[in-house]
Amino acid sequence: MLDFVSKLTKNSHKINEDDRNKLRKIKFNEFQILEIIEVAAFFNMTNRIASGTNMAPNAEYYF
């Protein structure tokens, strides 16, 4: 899963069915694969907004 997320983050245009099939092979279903993509995309988006605007996150944002 982490290899998939890393590729999605660094080279999203290179994600293909083979990448999703690797997740299926280790028993992730379609809904779980979508969740993996959504969580990675959300964190990528928020980190880019924060970095681009030099925004300091709220203390509650971190554990």
mmCIF file of C-alpha atoms in Angstrom:
data_model
loop_
_atom_site.group_PDB
_atom_site.id
_atom_site.type_symbol
_atom_site.label_atom_id
_atom_site.label_comp_id
_atom_site.label_asym_id
_atom_site.label_seq_id
_atom_site.Cartn_x
_atom_site.Cartn_y
_atom_site.Cartn_z
ATOM 1 C CA MET A 1 0.000 0.000 0.000
ATOM 2 C CA LEU A 2 2.780 2.441 0.844
ATOM 3 C CA ASP A 3 4.451 1.822 -2.517
ATOM 4 C CA PHE A 4 1.144 2.659 -4.213
ATOM 5 C CA VAL A 5 0.707 5.854 -2.169
ATOM 6 C CA SER A 6 4.299 6.889 -2.816
ATOM 7 C CA LYS A 7 3.814 6.432 -6.558
ATOM 8 C CA LEU A 8 0.483 8.267 -6.404
ATOM 9 C CA THR A 9 2.182 11.166 -4.616
ATOM 10 C CA LYS A 10 5.298 11.393 -6.769
ATOM 11 C CA ASN A 11 4.107 10.156 -10.190
ATOM 12 C CA SER A 12 0.315 10.063 -10.205
ATOM 13 C CA HIS A 13 0.227 10.080 -14.005
ATOM 14 C CA LYS A 14 1.984 6.693 -13.967
ATOM 15 C CA ILE A 15 -0.629 4.886 -11.832
ATOM 16 C CA ASN A 16 -2.262 2.122 -13.844
ATOM 17 C CA GLU A 17 -4.360 -1.013 -13.446
ATOM 18 C CA ASP A 18 -1.299 -3.073 -12.524
ATOM 19 C CA ASP A 19 -0.781 -0.837 -9.491
ATOM 20 C CA ARG A 20 -4.384 -1.308 -8.389
ATOM 21 C CA ASN A 21 -4.109 -5.059 -9.008
ATOM 22 C CA LYS A 22 -1.182 -5.222 -6.582
ATOM 23 C CA LEU A 23 -3.494 -3.815 -3.915
ATOM 24 C CA ARG A 24 -6.202 -6.317 -4.838
ATOM 25 C CA LYS A 25 -3.672 -9.140 -4.527
ATOM 26 C CA ILE A 26 -3.094 -8.226 -0.893
ATOM 27 C CA LYS A 27 -6.857 -8.272 -0.295
ATOM 28 C CA PHE A 28 -7.826 -4.610 -0.561
ATOM 29 C CA ASN A 29 -11.294 -4.293 -2.081
ATOM 30 C CA GLU A 30 -12.459 -1.519 -4.415
ATOM 31 C CA PHE A 31 -13.848 0.624 -1.593
ATOM 32 C CA GLN A 32 -10.606 0.321 0.385
ATOM 33 C CA ILE A 33 -8.538 1.219 -2.674
ATOM 34 C CA LEU A 34 -10.675 4.318 -3.150
ATOM 35 C CA GLU A 35 -10.175 5.231 0.513
ATOM 36 C CA ILE A 36 -6.400 4.834 0.152
ATOM 37 C CA ILE A 37 -6.468 7.178 -2.838
ATOM 38 C CA GLU A 38 -8.739 9.690 -1.099
ATOM 39 C CA VAL A 39 -6.630 9.885 2.066
ATOM 40 C CA ALA A 40 -3.378 10.247 0.127
ATOM 41 C CA ALA A 41 -4.907 12.898 -2.146
ATOM 42 C CA PHE A 42 -6.318 14.847 0.812
ATOM 43 C CA PHE A 43 -2.991 14.951 2.633
ATOM 44 C CA ASN A 44 -1.153 15.870 -0.565
ATOM 45 C CA MET A 45 -3.599 18.702 -1.207
ATOM 46 C CA THR A 46 -3.532 20.129 2.315
ATOM 47 C CA ASN A 47 0.255 19.912 2.542
ATOM 48 C CA ARG A 48 0.642 21.741 -0.753
ATOM 49 C CA ILE A 49 -1.777 24.470 0.326
ATOM 50 C CA ALA A 50 0.041 24.854 3.646
ATOM 51 C CA SER A 51 3.459 24.911 1.984
ATOM 52 C CA GLY A 52 2.358 27.260 -0.784
ATOM 53 C CA THR A 53 0.859 29.779 1.613
ATOM 54 C CA ASN A 54 3.425 29.341 4.406
ATOM 55 C CA MET A 55 0.495 28.511 6.672
ATOM 56 C CA ALA A 56 1.221 27.269 10.181
ATOM 57 C CA PRO A 57 -1.169 24.466 11.167
ATOM 58 C CA ASN A 58 -3.255 24.549 14.324
ATOM 59 C CA ALA A 59 -1.731 22.652 17.230
ATOM 60 C CA GLU A 60 -4.838 20.403 17.256
ATOM 61 C CA TYR A 61 -3.981 19.284 13.724
ATOM 62 C CA TYR A 62 -1.068 17.248 15.057
ATOM 63 C CA PHE A 63 -1.210 14.528 17.682
#
